[in-house]
Structures are given as C-alpha cells and as structure tokens.
Short mmCIF file of C-alpha atoms in Angstrom, two decimals:
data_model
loop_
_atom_site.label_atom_id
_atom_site.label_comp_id
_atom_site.label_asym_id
_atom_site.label_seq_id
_atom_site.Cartn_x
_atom_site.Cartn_y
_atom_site.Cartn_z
CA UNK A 1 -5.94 -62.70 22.16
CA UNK A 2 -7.43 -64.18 25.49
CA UNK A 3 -10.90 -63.29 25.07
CA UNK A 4 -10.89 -63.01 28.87
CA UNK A 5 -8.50 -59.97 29.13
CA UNK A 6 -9.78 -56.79 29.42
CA UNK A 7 -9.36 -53.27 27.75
CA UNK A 8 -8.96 -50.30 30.05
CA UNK A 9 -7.91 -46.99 28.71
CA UNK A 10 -5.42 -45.37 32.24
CA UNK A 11 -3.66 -42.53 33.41
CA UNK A 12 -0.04 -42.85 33.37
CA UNK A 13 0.19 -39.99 36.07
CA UNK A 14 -2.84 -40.38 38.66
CA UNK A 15 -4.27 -43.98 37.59
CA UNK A 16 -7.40 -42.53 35.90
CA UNK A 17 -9.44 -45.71 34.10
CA UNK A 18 -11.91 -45.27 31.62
CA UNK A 19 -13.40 -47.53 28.54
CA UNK A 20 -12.61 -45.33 25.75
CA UNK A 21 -9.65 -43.45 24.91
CA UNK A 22 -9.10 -39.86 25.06
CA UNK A 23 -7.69 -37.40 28.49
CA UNK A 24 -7.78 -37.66 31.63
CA UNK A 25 -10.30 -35.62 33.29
CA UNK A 26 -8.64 -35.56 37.09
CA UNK A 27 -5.34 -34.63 36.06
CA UNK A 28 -7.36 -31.60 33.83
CA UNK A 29 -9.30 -30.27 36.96
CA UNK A 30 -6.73 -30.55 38.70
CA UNK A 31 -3.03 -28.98 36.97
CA UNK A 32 -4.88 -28.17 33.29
CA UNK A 33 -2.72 -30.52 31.88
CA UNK A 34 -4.04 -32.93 29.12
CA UNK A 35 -2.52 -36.18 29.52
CA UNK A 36 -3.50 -38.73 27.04
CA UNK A 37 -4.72 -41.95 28.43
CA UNK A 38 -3.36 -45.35 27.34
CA UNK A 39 -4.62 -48.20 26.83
CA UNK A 40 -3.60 -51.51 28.68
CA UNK A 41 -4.79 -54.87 28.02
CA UNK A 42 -4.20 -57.64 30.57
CA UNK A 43 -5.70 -60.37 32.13
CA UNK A 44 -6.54 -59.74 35.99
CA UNK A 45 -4.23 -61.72 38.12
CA UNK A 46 -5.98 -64.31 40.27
CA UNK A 47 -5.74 -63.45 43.93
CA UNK A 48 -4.23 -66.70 44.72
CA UNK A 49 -1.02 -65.95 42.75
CA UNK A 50 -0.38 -63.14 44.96
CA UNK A 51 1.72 -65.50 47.37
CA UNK A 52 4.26 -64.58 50.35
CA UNK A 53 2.01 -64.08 53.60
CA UNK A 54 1.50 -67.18 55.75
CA UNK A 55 -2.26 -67.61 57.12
CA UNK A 56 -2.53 -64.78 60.35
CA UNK A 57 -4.61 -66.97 62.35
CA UNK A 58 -7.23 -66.21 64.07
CA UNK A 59 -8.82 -63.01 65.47
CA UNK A 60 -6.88 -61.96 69.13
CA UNK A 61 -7.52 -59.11 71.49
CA UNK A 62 -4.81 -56.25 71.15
CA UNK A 63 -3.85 -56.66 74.60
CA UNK A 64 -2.39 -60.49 73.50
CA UNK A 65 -0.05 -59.20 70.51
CA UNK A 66 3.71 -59.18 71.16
CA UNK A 67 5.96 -57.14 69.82
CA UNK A 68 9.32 -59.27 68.86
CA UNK A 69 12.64 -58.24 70.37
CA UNK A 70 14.45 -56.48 67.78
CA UNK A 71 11.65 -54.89 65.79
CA UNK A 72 13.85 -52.53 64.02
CA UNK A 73 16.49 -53.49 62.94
CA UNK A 74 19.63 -50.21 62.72
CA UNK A 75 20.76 -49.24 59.45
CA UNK A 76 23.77 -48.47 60.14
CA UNK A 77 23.52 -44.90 59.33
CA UNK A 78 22.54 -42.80 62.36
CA UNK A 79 20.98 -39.88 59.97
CA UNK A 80 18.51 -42.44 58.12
CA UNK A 81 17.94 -43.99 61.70
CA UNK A 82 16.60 -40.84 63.31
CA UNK A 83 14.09 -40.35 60.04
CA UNK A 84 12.83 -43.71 60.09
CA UNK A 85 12.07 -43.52 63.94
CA UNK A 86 14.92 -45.45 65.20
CA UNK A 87 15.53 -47.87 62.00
CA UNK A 88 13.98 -49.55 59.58
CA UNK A 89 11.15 -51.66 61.05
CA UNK A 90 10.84 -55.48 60.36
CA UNK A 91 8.01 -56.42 57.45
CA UNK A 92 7.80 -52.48 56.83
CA UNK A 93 7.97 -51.21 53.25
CA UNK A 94 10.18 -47.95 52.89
CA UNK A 95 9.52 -46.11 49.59
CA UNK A 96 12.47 -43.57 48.89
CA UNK A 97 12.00 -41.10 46.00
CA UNK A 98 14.40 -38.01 44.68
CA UNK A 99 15.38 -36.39 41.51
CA UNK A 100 17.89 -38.62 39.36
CA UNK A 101 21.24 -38.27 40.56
CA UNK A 102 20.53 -37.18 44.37
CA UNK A 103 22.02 -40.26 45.65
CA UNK A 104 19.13 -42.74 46.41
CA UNK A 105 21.26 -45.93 45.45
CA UNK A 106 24.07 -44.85 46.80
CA UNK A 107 22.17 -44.65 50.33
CA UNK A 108 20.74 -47.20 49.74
CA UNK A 109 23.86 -49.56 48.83
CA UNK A 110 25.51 -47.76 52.11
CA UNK A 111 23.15 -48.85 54.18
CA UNK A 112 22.99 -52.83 52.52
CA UNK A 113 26.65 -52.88 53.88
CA UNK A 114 25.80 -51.78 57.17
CA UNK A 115 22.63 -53.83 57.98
CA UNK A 116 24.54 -57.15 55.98
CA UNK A 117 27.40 -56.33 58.94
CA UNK A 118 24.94 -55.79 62.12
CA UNK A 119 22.98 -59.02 62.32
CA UNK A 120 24.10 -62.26 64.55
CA UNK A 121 24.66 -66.08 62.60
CA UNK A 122 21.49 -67.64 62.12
CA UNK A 123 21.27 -71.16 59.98
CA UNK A 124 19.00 -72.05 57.02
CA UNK A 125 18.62 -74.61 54.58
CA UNK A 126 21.32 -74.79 52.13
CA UNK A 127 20.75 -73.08 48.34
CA UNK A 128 23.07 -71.94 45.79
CA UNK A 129 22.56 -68.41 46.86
CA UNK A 130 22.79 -69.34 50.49
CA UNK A 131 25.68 -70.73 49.51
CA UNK A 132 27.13 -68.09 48.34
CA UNK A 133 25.98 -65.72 51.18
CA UNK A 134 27.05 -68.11 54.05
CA UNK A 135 30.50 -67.64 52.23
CA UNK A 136 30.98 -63.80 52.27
CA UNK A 137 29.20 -63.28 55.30
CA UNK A 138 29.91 -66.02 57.20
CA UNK A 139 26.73 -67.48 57.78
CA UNK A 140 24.63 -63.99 58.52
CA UNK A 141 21.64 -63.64 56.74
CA UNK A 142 22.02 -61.39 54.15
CA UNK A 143 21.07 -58.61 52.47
CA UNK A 144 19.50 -58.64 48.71
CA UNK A 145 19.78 -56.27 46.17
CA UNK A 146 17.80 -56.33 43.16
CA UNK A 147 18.88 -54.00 40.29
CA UNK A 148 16.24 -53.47 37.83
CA UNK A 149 18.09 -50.65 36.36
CA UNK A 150 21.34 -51.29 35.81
CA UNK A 151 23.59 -54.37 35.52
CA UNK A 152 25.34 -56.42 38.30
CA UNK A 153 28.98 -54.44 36.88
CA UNK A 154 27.36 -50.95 37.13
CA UNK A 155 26.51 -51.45 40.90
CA UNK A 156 29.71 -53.04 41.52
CA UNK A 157 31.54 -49.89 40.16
CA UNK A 158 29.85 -47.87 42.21
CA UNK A 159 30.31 -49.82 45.32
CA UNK A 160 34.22 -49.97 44.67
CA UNK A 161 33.96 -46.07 44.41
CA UNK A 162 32.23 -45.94 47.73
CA UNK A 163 34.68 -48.43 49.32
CA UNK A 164 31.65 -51.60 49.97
CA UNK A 165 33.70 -54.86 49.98
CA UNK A 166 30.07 -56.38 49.83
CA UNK A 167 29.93 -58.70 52.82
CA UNK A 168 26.75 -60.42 53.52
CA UNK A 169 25.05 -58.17 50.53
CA UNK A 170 23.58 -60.31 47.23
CA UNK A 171 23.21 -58.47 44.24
CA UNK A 172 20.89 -59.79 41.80
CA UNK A 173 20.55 -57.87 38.51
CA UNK A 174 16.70 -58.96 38.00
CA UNK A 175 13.40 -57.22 36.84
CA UNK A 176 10.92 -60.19 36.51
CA UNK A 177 9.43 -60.08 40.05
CA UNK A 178 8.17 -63.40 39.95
CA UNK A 179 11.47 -64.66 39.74
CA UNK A 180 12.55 -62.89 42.80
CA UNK A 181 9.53 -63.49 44.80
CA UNK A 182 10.67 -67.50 44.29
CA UNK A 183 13.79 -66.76 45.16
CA UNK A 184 13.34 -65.41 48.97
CA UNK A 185 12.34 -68.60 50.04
CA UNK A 186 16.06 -69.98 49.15
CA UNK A 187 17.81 -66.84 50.22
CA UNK A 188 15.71 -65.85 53.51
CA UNK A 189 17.60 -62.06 53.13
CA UNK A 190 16.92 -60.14 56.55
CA UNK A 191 16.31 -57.10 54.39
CA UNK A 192 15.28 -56.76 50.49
CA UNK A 193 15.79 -53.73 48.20
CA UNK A 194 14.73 -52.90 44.81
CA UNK A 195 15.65 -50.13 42.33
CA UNK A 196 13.50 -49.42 41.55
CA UNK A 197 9.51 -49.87 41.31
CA UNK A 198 8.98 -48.39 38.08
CA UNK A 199 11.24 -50.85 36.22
CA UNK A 200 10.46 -54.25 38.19
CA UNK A 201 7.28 -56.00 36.20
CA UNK A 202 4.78 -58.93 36.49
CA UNK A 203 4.76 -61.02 32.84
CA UNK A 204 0.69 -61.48 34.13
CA UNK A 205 0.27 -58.65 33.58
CA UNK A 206 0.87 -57.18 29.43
CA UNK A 207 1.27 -53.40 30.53
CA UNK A 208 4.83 -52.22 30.24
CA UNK A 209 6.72 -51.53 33.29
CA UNK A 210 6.46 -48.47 35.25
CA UNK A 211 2.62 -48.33 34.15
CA UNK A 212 -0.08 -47.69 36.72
CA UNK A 213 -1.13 -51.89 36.41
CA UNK A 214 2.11 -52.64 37.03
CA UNK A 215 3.29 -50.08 39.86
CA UNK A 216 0.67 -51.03 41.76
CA UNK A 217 0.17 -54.79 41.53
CA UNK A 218 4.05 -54.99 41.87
CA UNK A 219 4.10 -52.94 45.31
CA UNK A 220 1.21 -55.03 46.15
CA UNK A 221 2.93 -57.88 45.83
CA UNK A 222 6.19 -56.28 47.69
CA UNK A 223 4.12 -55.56 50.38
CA UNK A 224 2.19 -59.02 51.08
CA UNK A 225 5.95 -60.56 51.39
CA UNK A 226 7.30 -58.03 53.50
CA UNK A 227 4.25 -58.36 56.04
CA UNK A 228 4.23 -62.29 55.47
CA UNK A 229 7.92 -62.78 55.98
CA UNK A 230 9.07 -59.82 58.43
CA UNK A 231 11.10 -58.43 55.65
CA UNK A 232 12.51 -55.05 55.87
CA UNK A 233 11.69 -53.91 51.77
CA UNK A 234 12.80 -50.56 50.29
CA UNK A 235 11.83 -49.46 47.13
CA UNK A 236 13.54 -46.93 45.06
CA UNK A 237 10.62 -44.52 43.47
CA UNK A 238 11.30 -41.83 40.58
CA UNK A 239 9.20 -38.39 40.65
CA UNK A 240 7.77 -36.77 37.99
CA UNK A 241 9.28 -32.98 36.61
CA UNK A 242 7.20 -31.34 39.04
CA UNK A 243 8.97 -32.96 42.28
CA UNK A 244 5.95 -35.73 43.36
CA UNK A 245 6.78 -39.72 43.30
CA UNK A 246 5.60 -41.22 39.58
CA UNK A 247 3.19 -44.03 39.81
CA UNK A 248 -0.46 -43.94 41.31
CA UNK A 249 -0.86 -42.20 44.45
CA UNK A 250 -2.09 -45.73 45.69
CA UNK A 251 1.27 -46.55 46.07
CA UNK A 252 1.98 -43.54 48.47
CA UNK A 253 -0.45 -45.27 50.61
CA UNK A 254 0.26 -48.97 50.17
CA UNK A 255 3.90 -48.12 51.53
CA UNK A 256 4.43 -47.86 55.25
CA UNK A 257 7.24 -44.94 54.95
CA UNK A 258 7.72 -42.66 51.96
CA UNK A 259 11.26 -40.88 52.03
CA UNK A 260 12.20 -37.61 49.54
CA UNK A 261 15.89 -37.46 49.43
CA UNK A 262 16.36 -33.33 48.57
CA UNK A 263 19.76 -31.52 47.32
CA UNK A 264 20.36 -28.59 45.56
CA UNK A 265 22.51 -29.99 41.81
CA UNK A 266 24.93 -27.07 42.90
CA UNK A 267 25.14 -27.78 46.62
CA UNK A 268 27.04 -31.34 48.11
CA UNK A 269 24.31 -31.14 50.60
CA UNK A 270 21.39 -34.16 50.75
CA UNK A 271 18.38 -33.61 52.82
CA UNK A 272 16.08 -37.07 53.69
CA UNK A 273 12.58 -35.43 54.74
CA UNK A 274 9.79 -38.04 56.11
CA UNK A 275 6.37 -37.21 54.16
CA UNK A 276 4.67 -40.53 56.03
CA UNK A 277 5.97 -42.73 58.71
CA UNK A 278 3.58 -45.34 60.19
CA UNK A 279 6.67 -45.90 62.78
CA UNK A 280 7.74 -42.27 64.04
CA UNK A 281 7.55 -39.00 63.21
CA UNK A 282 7.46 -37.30 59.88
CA UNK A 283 9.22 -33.96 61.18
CA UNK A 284 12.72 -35.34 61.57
CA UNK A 285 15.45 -34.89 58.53
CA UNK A 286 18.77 -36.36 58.17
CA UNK A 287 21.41 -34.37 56.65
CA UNK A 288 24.15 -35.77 54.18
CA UNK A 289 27.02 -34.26 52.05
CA UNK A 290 27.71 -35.98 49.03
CA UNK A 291 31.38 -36.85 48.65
CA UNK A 292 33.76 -38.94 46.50
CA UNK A 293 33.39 -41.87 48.68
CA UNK A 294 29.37 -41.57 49.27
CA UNK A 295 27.13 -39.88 51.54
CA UNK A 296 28.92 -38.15 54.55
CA UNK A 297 26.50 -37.74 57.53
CA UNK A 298 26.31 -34.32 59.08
CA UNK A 299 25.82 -33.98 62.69
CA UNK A 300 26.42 -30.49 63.01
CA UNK A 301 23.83 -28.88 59.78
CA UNK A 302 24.10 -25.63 61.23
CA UNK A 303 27.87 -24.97 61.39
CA UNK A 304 27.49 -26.62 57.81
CA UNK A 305 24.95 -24.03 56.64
CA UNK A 306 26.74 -20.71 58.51
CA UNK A 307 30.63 -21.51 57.32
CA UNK A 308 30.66 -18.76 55.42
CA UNK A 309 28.60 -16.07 56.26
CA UNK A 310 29.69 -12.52 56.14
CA UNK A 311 30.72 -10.56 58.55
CA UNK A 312 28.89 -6.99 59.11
CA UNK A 313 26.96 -7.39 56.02
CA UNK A 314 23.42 -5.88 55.64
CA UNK A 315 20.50 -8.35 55.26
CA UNK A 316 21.71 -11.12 56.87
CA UNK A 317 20.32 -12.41 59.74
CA UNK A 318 20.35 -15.75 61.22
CA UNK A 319 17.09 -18.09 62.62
CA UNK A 320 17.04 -20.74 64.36
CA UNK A 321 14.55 -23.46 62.75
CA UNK A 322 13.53 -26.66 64.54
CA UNK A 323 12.83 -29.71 61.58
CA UNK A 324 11.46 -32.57 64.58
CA UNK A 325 13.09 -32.30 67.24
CA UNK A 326 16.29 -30.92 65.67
CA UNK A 327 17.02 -27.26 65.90
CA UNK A 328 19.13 -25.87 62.48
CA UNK A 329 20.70 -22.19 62.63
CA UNK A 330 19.87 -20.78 59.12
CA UNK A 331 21.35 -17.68 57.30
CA UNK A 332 18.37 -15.80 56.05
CA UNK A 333 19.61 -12.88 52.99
CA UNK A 334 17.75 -9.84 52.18
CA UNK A 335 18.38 -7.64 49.44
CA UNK A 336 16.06 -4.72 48.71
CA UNK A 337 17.02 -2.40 45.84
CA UNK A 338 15.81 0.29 44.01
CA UNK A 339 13.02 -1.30 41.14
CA UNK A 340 13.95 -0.70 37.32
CA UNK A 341 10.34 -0.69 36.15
CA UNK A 342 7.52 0.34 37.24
CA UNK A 343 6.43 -3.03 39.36
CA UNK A 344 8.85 -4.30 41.98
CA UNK A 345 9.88 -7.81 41.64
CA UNK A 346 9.33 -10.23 44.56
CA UNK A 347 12.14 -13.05 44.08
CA UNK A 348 12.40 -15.39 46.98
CA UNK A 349 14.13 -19.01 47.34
CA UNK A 350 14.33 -21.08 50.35
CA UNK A 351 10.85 -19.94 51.94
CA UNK A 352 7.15 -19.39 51.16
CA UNK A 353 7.21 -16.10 48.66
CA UNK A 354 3.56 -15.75 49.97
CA UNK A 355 4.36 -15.08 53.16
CA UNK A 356 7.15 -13.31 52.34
CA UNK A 357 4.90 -10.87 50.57
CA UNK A 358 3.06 -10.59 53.30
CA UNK A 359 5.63 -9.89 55.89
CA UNK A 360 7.13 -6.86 53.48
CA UNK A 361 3.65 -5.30 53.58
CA UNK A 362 3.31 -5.60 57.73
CA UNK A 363 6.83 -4.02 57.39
CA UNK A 364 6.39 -1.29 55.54
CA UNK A 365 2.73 -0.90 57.20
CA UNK A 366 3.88 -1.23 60.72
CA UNK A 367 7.35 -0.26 60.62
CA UNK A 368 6.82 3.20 58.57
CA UNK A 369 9.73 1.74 55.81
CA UNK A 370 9.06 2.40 52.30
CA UNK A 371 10.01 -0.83 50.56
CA UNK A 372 6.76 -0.47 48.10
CA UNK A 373 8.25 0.84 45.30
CA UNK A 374 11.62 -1.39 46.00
CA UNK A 375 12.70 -4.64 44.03
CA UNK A 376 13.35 -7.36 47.53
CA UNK A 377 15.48 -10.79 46.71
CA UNK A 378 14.84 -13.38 49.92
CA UNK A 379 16.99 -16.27 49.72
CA UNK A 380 18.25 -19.09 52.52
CA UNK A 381 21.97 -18.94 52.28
CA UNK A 382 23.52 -22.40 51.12
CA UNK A 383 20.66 -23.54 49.67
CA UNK A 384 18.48 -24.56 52.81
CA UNK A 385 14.86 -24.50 53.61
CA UNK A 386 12.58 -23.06 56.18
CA UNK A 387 9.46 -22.57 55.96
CA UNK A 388 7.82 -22.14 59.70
CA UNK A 389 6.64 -18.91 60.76
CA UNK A 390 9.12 -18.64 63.29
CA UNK A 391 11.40 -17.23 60.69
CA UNK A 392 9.12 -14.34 60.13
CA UNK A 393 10.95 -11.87 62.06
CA UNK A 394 13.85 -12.44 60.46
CA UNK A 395 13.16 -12.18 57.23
CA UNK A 396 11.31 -8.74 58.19
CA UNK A 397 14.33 -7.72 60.12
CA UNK A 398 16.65 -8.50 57.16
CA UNK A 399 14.53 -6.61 54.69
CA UNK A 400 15.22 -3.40 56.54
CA UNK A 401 18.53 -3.57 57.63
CA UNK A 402 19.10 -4.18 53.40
CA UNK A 403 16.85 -1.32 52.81
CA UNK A 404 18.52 1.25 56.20
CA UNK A 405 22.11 -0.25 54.99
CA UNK A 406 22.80 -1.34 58.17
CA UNK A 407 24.36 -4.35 59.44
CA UNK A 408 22.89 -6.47 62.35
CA UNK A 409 25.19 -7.44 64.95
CA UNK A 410 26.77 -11.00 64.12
CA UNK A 411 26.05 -12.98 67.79
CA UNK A 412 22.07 -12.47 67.57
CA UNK A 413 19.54 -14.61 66.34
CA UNK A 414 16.37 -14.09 66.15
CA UNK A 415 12.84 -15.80 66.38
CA UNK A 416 9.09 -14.86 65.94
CA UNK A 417 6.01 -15.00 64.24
CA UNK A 418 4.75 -11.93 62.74
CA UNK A 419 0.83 -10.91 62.89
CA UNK A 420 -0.75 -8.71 60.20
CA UNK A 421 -0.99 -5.84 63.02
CA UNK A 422 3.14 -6.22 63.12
CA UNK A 423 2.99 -8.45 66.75
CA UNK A 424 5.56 -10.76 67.46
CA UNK A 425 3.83 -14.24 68.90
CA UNK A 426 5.29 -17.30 70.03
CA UNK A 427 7.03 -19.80 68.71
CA UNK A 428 7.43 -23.75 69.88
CA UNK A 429 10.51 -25.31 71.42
CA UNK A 430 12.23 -21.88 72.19
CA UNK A 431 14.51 -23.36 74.78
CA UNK A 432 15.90 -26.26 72.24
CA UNK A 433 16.78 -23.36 69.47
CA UNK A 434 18.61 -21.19 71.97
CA UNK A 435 20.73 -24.09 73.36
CA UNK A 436 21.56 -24.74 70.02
CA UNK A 437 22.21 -21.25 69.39
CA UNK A 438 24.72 -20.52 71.90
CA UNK A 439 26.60 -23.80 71.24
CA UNK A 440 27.83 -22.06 67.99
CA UNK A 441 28.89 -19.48 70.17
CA UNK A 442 25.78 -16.59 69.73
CA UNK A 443 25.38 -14.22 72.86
CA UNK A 444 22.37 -12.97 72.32
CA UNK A 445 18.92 -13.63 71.05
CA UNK A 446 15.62 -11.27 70.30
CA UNK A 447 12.35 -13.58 70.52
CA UNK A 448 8.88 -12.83 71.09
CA UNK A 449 8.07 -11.04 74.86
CA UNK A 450 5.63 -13.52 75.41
CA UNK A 451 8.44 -15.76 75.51
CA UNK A 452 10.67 -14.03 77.46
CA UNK A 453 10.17 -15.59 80.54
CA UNK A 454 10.42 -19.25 79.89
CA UNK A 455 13.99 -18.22 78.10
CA UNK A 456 15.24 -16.76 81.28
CA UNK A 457 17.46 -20.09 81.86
CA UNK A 458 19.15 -20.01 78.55
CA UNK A 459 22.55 -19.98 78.29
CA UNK A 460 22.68 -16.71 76.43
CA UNK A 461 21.06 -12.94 76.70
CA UNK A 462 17.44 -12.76 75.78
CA UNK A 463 15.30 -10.10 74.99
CA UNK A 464 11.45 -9.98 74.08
CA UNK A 465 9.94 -7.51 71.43
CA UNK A 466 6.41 -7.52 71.17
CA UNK A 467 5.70 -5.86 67.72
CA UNK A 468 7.81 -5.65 64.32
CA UNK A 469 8.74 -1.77 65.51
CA UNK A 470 10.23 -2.37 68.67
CA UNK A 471 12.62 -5.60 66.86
CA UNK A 472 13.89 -2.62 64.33
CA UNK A 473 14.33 0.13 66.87
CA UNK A 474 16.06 -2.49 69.22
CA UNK A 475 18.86 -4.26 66.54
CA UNK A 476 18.55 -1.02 63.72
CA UNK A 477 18.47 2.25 65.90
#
C-alpha cells in the first residue's frame, strides 16, 4: 500500500470524517438514524491534476467585465427555459435530481436535441470525434452525452422511442472522468451532460463511485471545466428515500443551479421546481406530462389540474396559487366525516397538515362549526401542491361546506390568509391570479377586503371578506 495514502473513516450520507470507525454523530443529532461510517483509503489528488480552467488573469474592477453576447444559450424547451432564468447559462453547472423513473434523462436527452439544433457553424481542429460530429451536424458544435449508467444501445432505445434522430448530439458511454475530461479538448461540445454524478469516478482516488471522495472531487472537477471552458454542464443527481439529492451537501453548493424534477408515480404530470439558481429566480416551475413520445410541455397547468372537477359537489373549492410569477388555479377537496374512534384523524396531502390543523381550529373557533369531534381528509385534486397561505381560506371554506353539505358555487375562487382571530389578510400578486382566473372563464372571486380595492379593475366580480365568518355566511348562507 502507498504509505502516503491516508485512512479516513466517512459518512456516506452527510460527508462526516473521522479516524476511527463507528456512526456518524451529525446524521444522529440530526434524523436519529445510525449510519455506519466507512472507511476510504486514497491518496489526495495533487491540485495540479485538477486541469480545465485557463489562468483568469489579473485582478479588474467590476465595472471592466463584459458579459459575452449569447450568455445563455435556449434549451429548446420553453418550460426548462423559464426555470433556469431564460436558459441554461454558459460555464454554469446545472445539477438535476428526482426519484428514479421521473424522467430526468429523458429531459435531459430532449433538450441535447434541441440545443445540438440551435447553435450557428463554428470550425475546430479536426479529431475523430469532431469528425464524426461535423458529419451529423454539419459542422455545429455539438452536444456530449456521457452515460455512466447505461450503455450507448440503452440511450439509443430510448431516443428512438422519443423520436431524437441525434443530430449534432455525441453519446459516449463512459464513467472514467479522466478520460472524458481529455476528451473535451478534441470535441469542444457547446454543452456537456453526465448521468449521472454518483456513477462517474476518478481512478486517483480508491473510494468506490458514488462515495462522498468521489462525489465531490468529481463535481469539483466538473465545475473547474465548465468555468474554464464556458461549458454549459448538467449533472444528473439521485436522492436518497427521504426525497433530498445523495452525495455531500457540498455538492448542493458547488453547483450553480440545483433542479428537483417532481411527479406523482400515478399522475403523467412532471413538475421542475428551482431550489437554487445563481442566474434567476428559484420560484418559477415548469410543468410537463409524461407521454409515449417524452415530456409534453404544459402551458396551460391550470386547465390541466381542473379537467375534471365536479360539478355542485361539497368541499371543493378552487385557489388560485402563484409558483414565480405564474399563477396555477388549484382544486382544493375537503371531506369532513363523522370520526369512528374516539380521536379524529387529520389526513391531508398536497399542503402543510400543520397549518391545516390550525385553520380547522380558527374554523370551528371563529366560525361556531363543530368539526372537533369530526374525522377531515384535505387533499389537492390531481395530485398538485400548494403550500402558501393564500390558500388558507379555501381550505377553511371547503371544510365547512363538507361539514354544512353544501356545495359552493362553481365560477368562484377564492383567496386569503387566515389569522388565528379568523381575519382574512392579504395576499401578493392578487391582480395576476384573477386575470388568470377569469381566463378559465370564473365570474367571480371572494379575496381579502383589504384587497378589494386594488381588484376593482379585474376582469371579473370581486368581493372582500374580512374575517373567516363573513367568507361562510357570504358563499354558505
């Protein structure tokens, strides 16, 4: 053995080091959970190896950067556009995690086709695989692929299912990074992927791949090329049972963007959600259905989400959510029962079941309702999200028309924060949710009286409640 490598005992789930063996003490204060630590023995990598980024020069005042025509460059796909910010920005490093099976690849290969399609000619030196790119995509710089997971046949079945004849895209079944770090400089690819992190390795290094040594010194190493060469990289991530990206959270903040790609296993809905975004916001989401040729982009989530609500039902009510700057009608359900036993159960899915429990105690506390001793289901119809407050009044205006047994009428939304004292306070970007609101063809809309007045221009009938007891006398009489 090299008697200069080291020993270290790590954390396979938060990076933990120690000498000896035995748990990790973090992940114990922190979940309970005893996770054994494992030892890895390598010898550090010299910091000269870690090659890609040309010298920056010297020091300059901010005033005297310039910004490159072109920084971002459009993927193609207007949905994972208006998450990034606008597209993918050159040298950035995108990280994109989801449960297995949500359709990260198959984004991913989507948008290869489109960004391998967008670019103008440019002209390099020739290379085998320049060669061979300069032949499908007729001279455009192209777009590389690197499948650590699967083989070069799997990801060409799949891009035959989605329809990609594969112009201007290399695929490269490879998981030795060092090889594909001395290939860029023959390929020059406008835009570099790899799926995924956890299965791409370093030989330096003797850990196995997808350990917290290699994770990190291999998105290291992806990130000093993508700053060095102005190379769009993404980086397919997998998450651990409980829903958070594996690896050390060090690689959460090497990254520049970190993507979740959502979806219900039940629903054909995909949801993209921002957590960071050094480029733009991290309150936009892109919407997707998943098909049999790919990823559809939906436009319109809302008349996706409400295609099939019923008509005159009780506890059903629908809010208008904003995710960014993107308003979404929601259906929120209510159903409150007589309890079995002698504690009611609280069941909600789709929203905070904290603040749900809090809302059905303002209700019956405010509104005079005895839903104490009742057994209340809360769930987001279709499998959606929302989790603002300004869905509070309507999932306290749900739980009693489920508990009176009456219906409220079908062309109302409805929009407010609830208080513990049962007020109904503002919400943000009121005018944007009733636009979007009476473009699905609602008439009329209860929202917070404070509020009332900067809704008188909307395009449909307003009216302002200013406690939880006035919103049930005024849609429940």
């Amino acid at each position: 053995m090299n008697p200069r490598a080291s020993s270290v005992y790590r954390c396979q789930e938060c990076g933990f080091a120690s000498p000896k063996p035995g748990t990790c003490p973090d992940c114990l204060r922190a979940s309970g959970a005893y996770v054994q630590l494992v030892e890895e023995r390598a010898e550090a990598p010299a910091r000269a190896r870690r090659g890609g980024a040309p010298a920056s020069g010297r020091p300059q005042p901010l005033k005297d950067v310039v910004l490159d025509a072109g920084e971002r460059l459009p993927t193609g796909i207007a949905e994972l556009d208006r998450v990034l910010g606008g597209g993918v920005v050159r040298g950035s490093l995108v990280l994109i995690g989801g449960e297995p099976g949500a359709g990260k690849s198959t984004l991913l290969l989507q948008a290869a086709r489109a960004l391998a399609k967008a670019r103008p000619p440019i002209i390099h030196n020739s290379t085998l695989l320049l060669q061979a790119a300069r032949a499908l995509a007729k001279a455009r710089p192209p777009v590389l692929y690197v499948s650590a997971e699967e083989s070069a046949a799997q990801v060409k079945m799949r891009a035959d299912r989605l329809g990609i004849a594969g112009d201007g895209l290399l695929l490269w079944a490879e998981n030795d990074l060092n090889v594909v770090q001395a290939a860029l400089d023959d390929v020059k690819p406008q835009a570099l992927i790899v799926d995924s992190i956890q299965t791409v390795f370093l030989p330096d290094l003797e850990s196995a791949p997808g350990s917290v040594a290699q994770v990190r010194e291999c998105g290291a190493r992806l990130m000093i090329q993508a700053k060095g060469r102005g190379l769009a990289t993404f980086l397919v991530g997998h998450v651990t049972k409980e829903g958070a990206l594996a690896g050390p959270r060090v690689l959460e903040h090497l990254v520049d963007t970190v993507l979740y790609f959502e979806g219900e296993q039940h629903h054909a809905y995909r949801v993209l959600r921002a957590v960071k975004n050094r480029f733009g916001s991290t309150n936009e989401i892109g919407v997707f259905e998943m098909a049999a040729r790919g990823l559809v982009e939906v436009p319109n989530p809302s008349g996706f989400f409400l295609s099939e609500r019923p008509v005159d039902a009780p506890g059903s009510v629908v809010v208008a959510s904003l995710e960014g700057t993107r308003p979404m009608l929601l259906e929120l359900q209510a159903l409150v029962s007589r309890a079995s036993f002698g504690t009611p159960r609280r069941t909600v899915l789709g929203a905070d079941y904290n603040r749900v429990c809090l809302l059905l105690a303002v209700l019956e506390k405010r509104a005079q309702l005895p839903i104490g001793n009742q057994d209340v289901f809360v769930n987001v119809a279709g499998g959606g999200r929302v989790l603002e407050p300004a869905a509070d009044l309507a999932i306290v205006l749900a739980a009693a028309s489920s508990y009176m047994e009456r219906p409220l009428p079908a062309d109302v939304v409805v929009l407010g924060e609830v208080g513990l004292t049962g007020e109904v306070r503002a919400v943000a970007g009121l005018e944007s949710r009733l636009r979007a609101a009476a473009q699905l063809g609602f008439h009329s809309a209860v929202v917070p009286k404070s509020s009332a007045a900067e809704a008188g221009a909307a395009p449909l009938k307003v009216r302002g409640v200013a406690t939880v007891t006035e919103a049930v006398e005024a849609l429940l009489p």
